[in-house]
PDB file of C-alpha atoms in Angstrom:
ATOM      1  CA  UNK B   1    -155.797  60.847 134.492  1.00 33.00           C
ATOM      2  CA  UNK B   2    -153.186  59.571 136.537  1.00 36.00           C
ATOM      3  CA  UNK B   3    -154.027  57.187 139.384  1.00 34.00           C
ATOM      4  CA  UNK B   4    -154.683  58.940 143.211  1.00 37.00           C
ATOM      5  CA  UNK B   5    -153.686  57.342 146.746  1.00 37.00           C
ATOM      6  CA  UNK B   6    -155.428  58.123 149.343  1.00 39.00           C
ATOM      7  CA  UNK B   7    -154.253  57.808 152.398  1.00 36.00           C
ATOM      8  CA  UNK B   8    -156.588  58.343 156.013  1.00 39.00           C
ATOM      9  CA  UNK B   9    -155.746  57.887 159.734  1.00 35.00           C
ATOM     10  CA  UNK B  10    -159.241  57.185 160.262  1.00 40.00           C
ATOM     11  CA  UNK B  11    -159.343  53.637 162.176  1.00 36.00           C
ATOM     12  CA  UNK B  12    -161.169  50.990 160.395  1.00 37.00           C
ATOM     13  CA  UNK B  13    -161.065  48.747 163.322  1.00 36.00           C
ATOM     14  CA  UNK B  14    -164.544  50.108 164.441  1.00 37.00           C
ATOM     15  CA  UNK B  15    -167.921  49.930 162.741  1.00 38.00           C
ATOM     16  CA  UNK B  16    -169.209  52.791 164.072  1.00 40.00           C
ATOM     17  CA  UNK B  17    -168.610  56.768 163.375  1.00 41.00           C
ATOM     18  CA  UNK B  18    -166.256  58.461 165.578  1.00 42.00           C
ATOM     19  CA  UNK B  19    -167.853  61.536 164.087  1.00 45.00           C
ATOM     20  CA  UNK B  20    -169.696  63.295 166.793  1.00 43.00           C
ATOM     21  CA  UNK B  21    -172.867  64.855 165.623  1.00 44.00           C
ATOM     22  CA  UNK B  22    -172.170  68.116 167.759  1.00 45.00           C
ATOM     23  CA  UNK B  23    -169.210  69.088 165.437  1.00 48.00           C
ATOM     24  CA  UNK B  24    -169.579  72.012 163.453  1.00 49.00           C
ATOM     25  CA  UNK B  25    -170.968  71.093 159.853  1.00 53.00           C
ATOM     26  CA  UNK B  26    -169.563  74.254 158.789  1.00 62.00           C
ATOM     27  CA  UNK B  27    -166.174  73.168 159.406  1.00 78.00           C
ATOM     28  CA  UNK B  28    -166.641  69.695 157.107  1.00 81.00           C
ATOM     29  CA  UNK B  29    -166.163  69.797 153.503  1.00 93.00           C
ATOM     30  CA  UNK B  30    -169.575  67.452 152.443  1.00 94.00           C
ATOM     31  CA  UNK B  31    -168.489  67.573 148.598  1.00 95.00           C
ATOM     32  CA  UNK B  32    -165.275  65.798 149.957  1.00 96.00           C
ATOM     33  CA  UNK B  33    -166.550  63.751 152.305  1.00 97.00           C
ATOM     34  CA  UNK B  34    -169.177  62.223 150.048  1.00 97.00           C
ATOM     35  CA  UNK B  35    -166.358  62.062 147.242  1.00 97.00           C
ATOM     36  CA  UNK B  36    -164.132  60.164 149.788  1.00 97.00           C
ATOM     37  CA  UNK B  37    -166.775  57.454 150.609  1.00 97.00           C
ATOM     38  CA  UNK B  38    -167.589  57.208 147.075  1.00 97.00           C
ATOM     39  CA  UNK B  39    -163.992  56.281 146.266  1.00 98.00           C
ATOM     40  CA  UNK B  40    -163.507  53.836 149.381  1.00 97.00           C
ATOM     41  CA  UNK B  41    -167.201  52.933 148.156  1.00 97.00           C
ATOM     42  CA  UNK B  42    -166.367  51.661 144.820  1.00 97.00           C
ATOM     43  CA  UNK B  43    -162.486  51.729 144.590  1.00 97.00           C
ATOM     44  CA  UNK B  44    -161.680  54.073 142.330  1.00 96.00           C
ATOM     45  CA  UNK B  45    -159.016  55.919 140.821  1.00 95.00           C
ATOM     46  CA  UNK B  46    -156.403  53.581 142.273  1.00 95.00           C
ATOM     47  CA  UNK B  47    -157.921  54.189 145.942  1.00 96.00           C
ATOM     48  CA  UNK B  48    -158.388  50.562 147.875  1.00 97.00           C
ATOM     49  CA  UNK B  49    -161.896  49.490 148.263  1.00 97.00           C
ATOM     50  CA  UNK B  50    -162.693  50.004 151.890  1.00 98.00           C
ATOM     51  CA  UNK B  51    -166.386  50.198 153.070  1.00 97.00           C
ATOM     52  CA  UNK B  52    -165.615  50.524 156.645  1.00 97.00           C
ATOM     53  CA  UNK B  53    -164.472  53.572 155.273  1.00 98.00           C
ATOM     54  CA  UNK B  54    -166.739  54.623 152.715  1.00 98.00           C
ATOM     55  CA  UNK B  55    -169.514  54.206 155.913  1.00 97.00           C
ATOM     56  CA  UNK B  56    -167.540  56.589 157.968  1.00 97.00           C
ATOM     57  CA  UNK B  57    -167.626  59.094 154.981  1.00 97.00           C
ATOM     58  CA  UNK B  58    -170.993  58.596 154.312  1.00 97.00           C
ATOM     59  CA  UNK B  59    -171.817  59.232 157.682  1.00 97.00           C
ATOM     60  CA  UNK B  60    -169.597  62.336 157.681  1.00 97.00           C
ATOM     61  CA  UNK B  61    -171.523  64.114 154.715  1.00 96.00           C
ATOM     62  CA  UNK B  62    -174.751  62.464 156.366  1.00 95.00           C
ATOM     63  CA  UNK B  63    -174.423  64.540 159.840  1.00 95.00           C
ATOM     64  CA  UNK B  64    -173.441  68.011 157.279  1.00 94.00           C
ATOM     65  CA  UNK B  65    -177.354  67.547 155.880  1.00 90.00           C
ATOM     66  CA  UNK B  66    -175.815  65.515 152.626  1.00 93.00           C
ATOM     67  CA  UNK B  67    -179.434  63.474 151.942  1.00 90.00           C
ATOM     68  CA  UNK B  68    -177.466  61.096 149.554  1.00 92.00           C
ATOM     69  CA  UNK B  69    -174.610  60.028 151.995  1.00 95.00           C
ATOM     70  CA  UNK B  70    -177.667  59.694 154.659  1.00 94.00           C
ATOM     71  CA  UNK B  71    -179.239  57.258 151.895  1.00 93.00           C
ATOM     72  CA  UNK B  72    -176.140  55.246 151.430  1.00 95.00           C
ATOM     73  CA  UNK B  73    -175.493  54.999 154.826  1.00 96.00           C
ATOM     74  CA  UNK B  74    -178.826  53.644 155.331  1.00 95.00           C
ATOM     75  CA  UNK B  75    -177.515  51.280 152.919  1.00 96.00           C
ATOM     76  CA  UNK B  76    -174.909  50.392 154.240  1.00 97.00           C
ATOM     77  CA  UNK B  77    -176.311  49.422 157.537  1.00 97.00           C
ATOM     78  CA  UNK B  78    -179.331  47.792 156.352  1.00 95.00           C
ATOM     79  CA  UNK B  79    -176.704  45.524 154.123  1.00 96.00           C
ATOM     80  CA  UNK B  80    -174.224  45.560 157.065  1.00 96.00           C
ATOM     81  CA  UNK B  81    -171.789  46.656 154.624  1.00 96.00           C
ATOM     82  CA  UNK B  82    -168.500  47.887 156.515  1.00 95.00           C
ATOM     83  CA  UNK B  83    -170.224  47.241 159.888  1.00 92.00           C
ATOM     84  CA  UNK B  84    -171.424  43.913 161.155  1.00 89.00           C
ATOM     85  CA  UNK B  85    -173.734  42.605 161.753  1.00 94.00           C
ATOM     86  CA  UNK B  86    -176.231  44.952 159.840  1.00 95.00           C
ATOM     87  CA  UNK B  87    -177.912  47.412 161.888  1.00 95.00           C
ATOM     88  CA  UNK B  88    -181.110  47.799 161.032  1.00 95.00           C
ATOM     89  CA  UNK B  89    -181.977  50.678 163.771  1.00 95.00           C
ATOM     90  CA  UNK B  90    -179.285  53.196 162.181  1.00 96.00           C
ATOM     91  CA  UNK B  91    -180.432  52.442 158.953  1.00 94.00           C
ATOM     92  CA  UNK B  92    -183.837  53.495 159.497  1.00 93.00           C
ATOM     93  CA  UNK B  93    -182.444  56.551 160.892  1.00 94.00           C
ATOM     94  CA  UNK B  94    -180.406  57.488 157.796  1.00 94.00           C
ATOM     95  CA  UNK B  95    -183.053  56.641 155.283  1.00 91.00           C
ATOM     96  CA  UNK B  96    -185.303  58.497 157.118  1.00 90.00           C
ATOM     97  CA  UNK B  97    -182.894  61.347 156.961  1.00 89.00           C
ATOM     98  CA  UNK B  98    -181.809  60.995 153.157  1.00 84.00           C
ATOM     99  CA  UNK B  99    -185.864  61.114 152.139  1.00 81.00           C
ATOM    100  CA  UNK B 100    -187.076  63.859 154.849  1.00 75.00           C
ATOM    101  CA  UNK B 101    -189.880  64.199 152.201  1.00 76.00           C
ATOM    102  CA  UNK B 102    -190.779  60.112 152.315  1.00 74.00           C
ATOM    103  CA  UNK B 103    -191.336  58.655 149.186  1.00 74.00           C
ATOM    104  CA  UNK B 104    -193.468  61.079 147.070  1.00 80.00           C
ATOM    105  CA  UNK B 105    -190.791  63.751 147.662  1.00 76.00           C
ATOM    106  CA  UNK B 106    -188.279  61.090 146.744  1.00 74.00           C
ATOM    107  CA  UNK B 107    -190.191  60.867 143.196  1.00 81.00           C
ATOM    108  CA  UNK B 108    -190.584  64.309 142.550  1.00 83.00           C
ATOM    109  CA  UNK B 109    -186.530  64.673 143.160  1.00 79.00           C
ATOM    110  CA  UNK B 110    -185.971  61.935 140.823  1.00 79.00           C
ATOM    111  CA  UNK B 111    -187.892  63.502 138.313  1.00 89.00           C
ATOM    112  CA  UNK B 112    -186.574  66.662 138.657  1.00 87.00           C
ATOM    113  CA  UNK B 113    -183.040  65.599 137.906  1.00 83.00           C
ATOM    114  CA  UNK B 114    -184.356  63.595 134.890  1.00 86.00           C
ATOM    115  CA  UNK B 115    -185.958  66.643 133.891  1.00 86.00           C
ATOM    116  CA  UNK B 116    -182.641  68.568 133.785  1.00 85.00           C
ATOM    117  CA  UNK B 117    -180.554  65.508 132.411  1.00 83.00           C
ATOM    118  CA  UNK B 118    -182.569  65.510 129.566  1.00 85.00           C
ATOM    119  CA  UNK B 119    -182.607  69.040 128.931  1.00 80.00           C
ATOM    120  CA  UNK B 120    -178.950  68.386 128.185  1.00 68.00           C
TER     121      UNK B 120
END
């Protein structure tokens, strides 16, 4: 597959989200916001590493009800990873978010999708 560019005006001058929580989740695209931050994330598929970006895409996806963007922004802040210094208040906040069911409902998600990966 050829290589991809992306390009974003977002500003990655600031460590924090200039997502608003009071916009619409209807109106964001999670799938792309969480594929977005995974590319900044990681650097894939010729896109630039960038985790001041990959946190405001995570965070994105996170505020649309996406429980794994919530987790890796927790991440992310707990790490301080594209913010600084970490921020251990948010994070608590987004892992709280990405395991609404703590950790026994965290298990039980995890071994549902190994269930259906090895039903493959």
């Amino acid at each position: 597959s050829a290589n991809m560019a992306v390009t974003t005006t977002a500003s990655s001058s600031s460590s924090s989200s200039s997502f608003s929580s009071s916009d619409a989740a209807d109106d964001i695209d999670v799938h792309a916001a969480y594929t977005l931050a995974n590319l900044y994330h990681y650097g894939l598929r010729g896109v630039v590493q960038n985790l001041t970006l990959a946190l405001q895409y995570y965070e994105i996806a996170a505020h649309a009800n996406h429980w794994e963007a919530a987790g890796q922004a927790g991440k992310f802040y707990f790490w301080g990873l594209g913010t600084d210094p970490p921020n251990y208040h948010k994070a608590k906040q987004y892992f709280e978010q990405g395991s609404p069911f703590g950790l026994e409902g965290c298990i039980q998600q995890y071994k549902a999708q190994r269930k259906l990966m090895t039903a493959k």
